[in-house]
Short mmCIF file of C-alpha atoms in Angstrom, two decimals:
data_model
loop_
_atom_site.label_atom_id
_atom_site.label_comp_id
_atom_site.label_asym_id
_atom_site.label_seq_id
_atom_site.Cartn_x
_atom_site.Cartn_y
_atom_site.Cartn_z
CA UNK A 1 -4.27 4.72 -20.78
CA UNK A 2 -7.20 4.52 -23.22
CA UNK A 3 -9.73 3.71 -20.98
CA UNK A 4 -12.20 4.41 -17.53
CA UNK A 5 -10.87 1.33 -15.47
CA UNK A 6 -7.37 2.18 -16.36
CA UNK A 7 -7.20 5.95 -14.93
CA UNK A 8 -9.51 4.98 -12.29
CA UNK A 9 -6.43 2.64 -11.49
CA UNK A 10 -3.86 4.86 -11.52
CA UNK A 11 -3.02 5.80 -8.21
CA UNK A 12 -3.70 2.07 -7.02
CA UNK A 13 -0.35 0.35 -4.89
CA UNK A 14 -1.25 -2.73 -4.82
CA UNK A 15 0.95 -5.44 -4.85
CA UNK A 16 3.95 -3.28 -4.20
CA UNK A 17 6.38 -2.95 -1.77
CA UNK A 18 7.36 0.15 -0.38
CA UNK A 19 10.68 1.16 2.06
CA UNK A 20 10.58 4.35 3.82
CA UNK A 21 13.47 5.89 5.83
CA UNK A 22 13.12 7.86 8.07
CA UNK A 23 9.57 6.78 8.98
CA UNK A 24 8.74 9.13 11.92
CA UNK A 25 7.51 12.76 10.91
CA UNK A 26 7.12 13.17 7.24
CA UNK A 27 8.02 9.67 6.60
CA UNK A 28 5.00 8.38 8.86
CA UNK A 29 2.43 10.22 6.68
CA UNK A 30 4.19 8.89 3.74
CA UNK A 31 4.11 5.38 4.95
CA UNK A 32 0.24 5.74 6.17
CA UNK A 33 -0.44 7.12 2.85
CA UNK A 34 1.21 4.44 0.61
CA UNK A 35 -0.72 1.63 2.46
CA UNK A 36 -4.07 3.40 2.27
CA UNK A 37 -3.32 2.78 -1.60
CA UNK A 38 -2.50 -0.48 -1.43
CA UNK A 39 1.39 -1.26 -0.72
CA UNK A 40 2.90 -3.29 1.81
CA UNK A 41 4.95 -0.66 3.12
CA UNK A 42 8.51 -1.66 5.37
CA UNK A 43 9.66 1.34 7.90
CA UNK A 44 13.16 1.84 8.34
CA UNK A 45 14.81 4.29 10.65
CA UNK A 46 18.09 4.87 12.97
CA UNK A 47 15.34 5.30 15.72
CA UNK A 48 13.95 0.96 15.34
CA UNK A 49 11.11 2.73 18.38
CA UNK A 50 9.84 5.01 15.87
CA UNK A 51 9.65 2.62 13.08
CA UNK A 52 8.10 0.55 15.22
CA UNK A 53 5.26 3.08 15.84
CA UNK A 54 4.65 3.72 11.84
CA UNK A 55 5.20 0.01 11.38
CA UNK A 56 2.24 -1.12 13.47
CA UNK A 57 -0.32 2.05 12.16
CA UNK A 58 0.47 0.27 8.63
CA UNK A 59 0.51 -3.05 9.37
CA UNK A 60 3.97 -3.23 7.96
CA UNK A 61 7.20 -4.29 9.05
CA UNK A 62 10.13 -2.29 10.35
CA UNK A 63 13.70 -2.21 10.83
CA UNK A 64 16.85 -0.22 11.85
CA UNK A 65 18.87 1.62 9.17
CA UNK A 66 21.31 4.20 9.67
CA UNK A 67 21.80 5.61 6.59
CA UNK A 68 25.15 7.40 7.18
CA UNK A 69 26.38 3.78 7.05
CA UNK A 70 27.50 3.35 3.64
CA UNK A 71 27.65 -0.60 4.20
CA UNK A 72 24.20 -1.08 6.12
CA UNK A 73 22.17 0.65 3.48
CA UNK A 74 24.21 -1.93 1.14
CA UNK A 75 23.32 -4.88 3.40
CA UNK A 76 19.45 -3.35 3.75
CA UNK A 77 19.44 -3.14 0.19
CA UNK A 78 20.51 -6.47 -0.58
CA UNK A 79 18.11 -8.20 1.78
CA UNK A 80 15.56 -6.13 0.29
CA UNK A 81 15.50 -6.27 -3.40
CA UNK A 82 12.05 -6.80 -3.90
CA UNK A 83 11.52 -2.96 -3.24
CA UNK A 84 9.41 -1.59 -6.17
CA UNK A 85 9.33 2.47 -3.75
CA UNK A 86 11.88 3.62 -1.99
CA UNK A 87 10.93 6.91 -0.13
CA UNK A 88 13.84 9.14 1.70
CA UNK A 89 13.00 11.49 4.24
CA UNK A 90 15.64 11.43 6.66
CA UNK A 91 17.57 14.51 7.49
CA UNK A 92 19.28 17.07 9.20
CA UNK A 93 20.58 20.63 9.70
CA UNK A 94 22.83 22.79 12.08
CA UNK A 95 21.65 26.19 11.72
CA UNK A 96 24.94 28.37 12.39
CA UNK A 97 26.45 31.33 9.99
CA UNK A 98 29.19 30.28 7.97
CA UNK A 99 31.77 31.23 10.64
CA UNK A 100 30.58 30.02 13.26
CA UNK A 101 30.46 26.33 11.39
CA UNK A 102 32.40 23.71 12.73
CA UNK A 103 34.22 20.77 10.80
CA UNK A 104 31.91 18.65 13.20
CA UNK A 105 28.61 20.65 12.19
CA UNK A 106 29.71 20.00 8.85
CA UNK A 107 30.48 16.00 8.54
CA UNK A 108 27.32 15.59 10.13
CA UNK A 109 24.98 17.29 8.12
CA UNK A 110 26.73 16.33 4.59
CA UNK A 111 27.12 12.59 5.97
CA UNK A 112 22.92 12.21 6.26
CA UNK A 113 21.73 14.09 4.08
CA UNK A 114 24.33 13.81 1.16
CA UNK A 115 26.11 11.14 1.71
CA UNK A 116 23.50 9.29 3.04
CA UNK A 117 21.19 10.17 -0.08
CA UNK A 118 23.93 9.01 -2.51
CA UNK A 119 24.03 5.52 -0.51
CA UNK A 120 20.44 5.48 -0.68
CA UNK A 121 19.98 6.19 -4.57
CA UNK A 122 23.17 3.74 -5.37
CA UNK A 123 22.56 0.48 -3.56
CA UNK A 124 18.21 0.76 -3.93
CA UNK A 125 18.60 1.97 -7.10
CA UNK A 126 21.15 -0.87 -8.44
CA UNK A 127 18.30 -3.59 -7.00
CA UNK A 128 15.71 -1.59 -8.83
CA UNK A 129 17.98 -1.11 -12.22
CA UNK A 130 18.25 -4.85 -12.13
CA UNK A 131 14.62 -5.75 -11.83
CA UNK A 132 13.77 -3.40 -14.71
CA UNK A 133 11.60 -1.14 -12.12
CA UNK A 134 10.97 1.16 -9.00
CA UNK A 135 10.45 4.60 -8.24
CA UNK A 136 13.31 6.68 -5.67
CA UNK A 137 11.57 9.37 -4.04
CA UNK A 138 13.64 11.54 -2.72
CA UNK A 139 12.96 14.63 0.00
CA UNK A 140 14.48 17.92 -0.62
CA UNK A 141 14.07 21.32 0.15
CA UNK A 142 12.81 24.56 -0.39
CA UNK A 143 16.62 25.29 0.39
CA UNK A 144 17.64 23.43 -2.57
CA UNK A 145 16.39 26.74 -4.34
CA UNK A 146 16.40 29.59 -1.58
CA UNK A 147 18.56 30.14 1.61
CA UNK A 148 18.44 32.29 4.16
CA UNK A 149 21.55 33.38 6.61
CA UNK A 150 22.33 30.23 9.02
CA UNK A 151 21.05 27.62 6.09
CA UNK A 152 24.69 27.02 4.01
CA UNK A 153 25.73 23.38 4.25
CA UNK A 154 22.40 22.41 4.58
CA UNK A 155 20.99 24.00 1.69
CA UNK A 156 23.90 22.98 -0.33
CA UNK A 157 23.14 19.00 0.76
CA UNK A 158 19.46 19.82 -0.58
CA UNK A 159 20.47 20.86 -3.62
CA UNK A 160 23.63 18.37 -4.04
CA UNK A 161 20.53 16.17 -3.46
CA UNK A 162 18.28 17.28 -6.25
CA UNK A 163 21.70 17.20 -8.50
CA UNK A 164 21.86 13.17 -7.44
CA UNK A 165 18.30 12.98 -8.38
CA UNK A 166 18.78 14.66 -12.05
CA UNK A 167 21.77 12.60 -12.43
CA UNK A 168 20.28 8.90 -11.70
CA UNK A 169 17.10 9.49 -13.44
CA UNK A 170 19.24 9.90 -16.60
CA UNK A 171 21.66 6.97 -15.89
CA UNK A 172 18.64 4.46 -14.86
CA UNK A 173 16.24 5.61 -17.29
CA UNK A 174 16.49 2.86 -19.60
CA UNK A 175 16.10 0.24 -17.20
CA UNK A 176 12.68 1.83 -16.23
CA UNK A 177 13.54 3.28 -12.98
CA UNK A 178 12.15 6.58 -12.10
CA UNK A 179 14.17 9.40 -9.65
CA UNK A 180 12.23 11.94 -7.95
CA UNK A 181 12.31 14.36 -5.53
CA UNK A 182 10.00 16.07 -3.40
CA UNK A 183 10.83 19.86 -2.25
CA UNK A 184 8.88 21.23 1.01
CA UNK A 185 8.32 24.43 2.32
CA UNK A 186 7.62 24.81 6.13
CA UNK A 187 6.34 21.56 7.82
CA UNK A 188 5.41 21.33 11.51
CA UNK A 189 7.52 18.45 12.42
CA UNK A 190 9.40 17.48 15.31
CA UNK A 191 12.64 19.20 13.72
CA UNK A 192 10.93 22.88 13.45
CA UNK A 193 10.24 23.12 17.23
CA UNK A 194 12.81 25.34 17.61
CA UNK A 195 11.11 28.02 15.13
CA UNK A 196 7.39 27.33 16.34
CA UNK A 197 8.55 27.93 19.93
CA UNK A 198 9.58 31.79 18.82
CA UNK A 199 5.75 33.33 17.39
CA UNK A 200 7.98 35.57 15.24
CA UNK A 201 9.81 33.07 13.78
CA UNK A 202 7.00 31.29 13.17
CA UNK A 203 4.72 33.89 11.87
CA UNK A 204 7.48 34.62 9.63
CA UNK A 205 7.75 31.55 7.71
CA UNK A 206 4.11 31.58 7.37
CA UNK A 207 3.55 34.99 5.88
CA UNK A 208 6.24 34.04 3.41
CA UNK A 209 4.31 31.78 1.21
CA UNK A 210 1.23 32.30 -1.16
CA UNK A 211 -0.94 30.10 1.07
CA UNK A 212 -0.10 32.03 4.02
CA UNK A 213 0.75 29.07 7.12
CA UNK A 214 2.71 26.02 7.77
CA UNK A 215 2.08 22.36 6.07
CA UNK A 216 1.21 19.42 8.04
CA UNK A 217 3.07 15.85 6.95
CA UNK A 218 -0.25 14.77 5.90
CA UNK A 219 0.08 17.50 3.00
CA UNK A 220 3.56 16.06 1.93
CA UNK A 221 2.07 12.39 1.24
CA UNK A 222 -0.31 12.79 -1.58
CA UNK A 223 2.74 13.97 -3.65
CA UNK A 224 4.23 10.43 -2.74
CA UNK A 225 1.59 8.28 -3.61
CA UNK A 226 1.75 10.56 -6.66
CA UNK A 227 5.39 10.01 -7.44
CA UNK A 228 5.33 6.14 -6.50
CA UNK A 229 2.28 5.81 -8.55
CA UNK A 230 1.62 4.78 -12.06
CA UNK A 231 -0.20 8.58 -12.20
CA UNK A 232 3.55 9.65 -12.75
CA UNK A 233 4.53 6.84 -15.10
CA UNK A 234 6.70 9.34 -17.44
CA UNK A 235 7.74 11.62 -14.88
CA UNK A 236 11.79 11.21 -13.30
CA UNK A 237 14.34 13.90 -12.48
CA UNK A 238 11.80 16.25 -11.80
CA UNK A 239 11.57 18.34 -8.56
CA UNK A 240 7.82 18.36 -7.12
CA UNK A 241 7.61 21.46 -5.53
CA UNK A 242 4.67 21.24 -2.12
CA UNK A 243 6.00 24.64 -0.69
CA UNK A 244 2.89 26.78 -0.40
CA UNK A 245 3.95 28.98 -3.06
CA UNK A 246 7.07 29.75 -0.99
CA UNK A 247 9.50 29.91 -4.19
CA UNK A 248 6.88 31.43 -6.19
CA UNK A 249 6.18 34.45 -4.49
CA UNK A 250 8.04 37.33 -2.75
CA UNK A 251 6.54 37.17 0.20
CA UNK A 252 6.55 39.06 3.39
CA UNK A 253 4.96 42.88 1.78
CA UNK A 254 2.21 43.15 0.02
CA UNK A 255 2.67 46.45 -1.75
CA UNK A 256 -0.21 48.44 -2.95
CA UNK A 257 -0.84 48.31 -6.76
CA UNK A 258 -2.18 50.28 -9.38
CA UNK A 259 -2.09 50.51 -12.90
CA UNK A 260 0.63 53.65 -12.85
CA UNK A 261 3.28 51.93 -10.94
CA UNK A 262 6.42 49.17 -12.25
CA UNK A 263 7.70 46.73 -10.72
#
């Protein structure tokens, strides 16, 4: 990078191909994102409707993928090996205590958003190894690094997730494959209706961060394009962190200060 044209280049997609799961949500703004730089972006989802939709705001294709399906994401994979991004977004949670948890509540949410994330990183990443290139984005969690009651098993996928990500950017490092993952905070999505419904709830989660509100998807993609990028060309099995400040701060009381007191 030694001179003008080259870092004015560096955030440039084109000529790639990009797959995004999950592409409603989070994974629309990624996909809108990465073709306003330049990639020819594919949208893949369990939902084909709302891959559709991103599909046809990109000009891209989509299909159906159900990623709990060990042997689709093989078979998408495989007829898809031209992939130089891979973006996952798709997840899910059950928000029950510990004891109330059922063996159902459990298979499903380890089944996406572990199991499915292991399926993801192996079969994309084993196209991508063999090519000699790609970048695996992977989305995460604030609850990869902080919980709160009613959070377990999904907080434990998030950071089983991370510990996937760590572990395959050292294993396809050679072949010049890059593993990343993306941690939010609070998003207004879809999947947070439930909290934005209660003003409490929702007032909570926004006095908890440094920034003091909710992100919009829009806010998540610039840390794609970042991460898919040649911006981030020596960057893999790192954890990008677009949470507000949420695991930086406290939150919630702002005590007084002065110059007397310890903390």
């Amino acid at each position: 990078m030694d001179d003008q044209t080259t870092y004015q280049d560096l955030f440039r997609l084109e000529g790639r191909r990009a797959l995004v799961i999950g592409a409603g949500g989070i994974g629309s703004a990624a996909a809108r994102a990465l073709a306003a730089h330049g990639a020819d972006v594919t949208c893949a989802d369990w939902d084909l409707a709302a891959a559709e939709e991103t599909a046809a705001a990109v000009h891209g294709s989509a299909v159906m993928l159900n990623i709990t399906d060990a042997e689709a994401v093989r078979t998408a994979a495989e007829r898809m090996p031209e992939m130089d991004i891979v973006v996952l977004t798709a997840a899910t949670n059950v928000r029950k205590r510990i004891l109330e948890y059922l063996p159902e509540d459990f298979d499903r949410v380890v089944n996406l958003n572990l199991k499915g994330t292991f399926s993801v990183i192996k079969f994309f990443g084993e196209t991508m190894v063999r090519r000699g290139t790609g970048s695996l984005i992977i989305f995460s969690s604030i609850r990869d690094q902080v919980v709160e009651p009613g959070q377990s098993v999904y907080a434990a996928t998030k950071a089983g997730a991370v510990q996937l990500v760590k572990t395959a950017a050292a294993e396809f490092g050679e072949s010049g494959v890059r593993v990343n993952a993306i941690s939010p905070g609070i998003v207004e999505t879809a999947l947070t209706e439930q909290i934005k419904s209660q003003p409490e709830w929702y007032q909570a989660y926004a006095t908890k961060n440094a920034l003091g509100r909710w992100s919009v998807p829009a806010e998540l993609a610039g840390a794609v394009v970042y991460l898919a990028s040649d911006a981030a060309s020596y960057i893999t099995g790192t954890t990008l962190r677009v949470d507000g400040g949420w695991t930086s701060v406290d939150g919630r009381f702002t005590p007084p200060t002065s110059s007397s007191q310890g903390g």
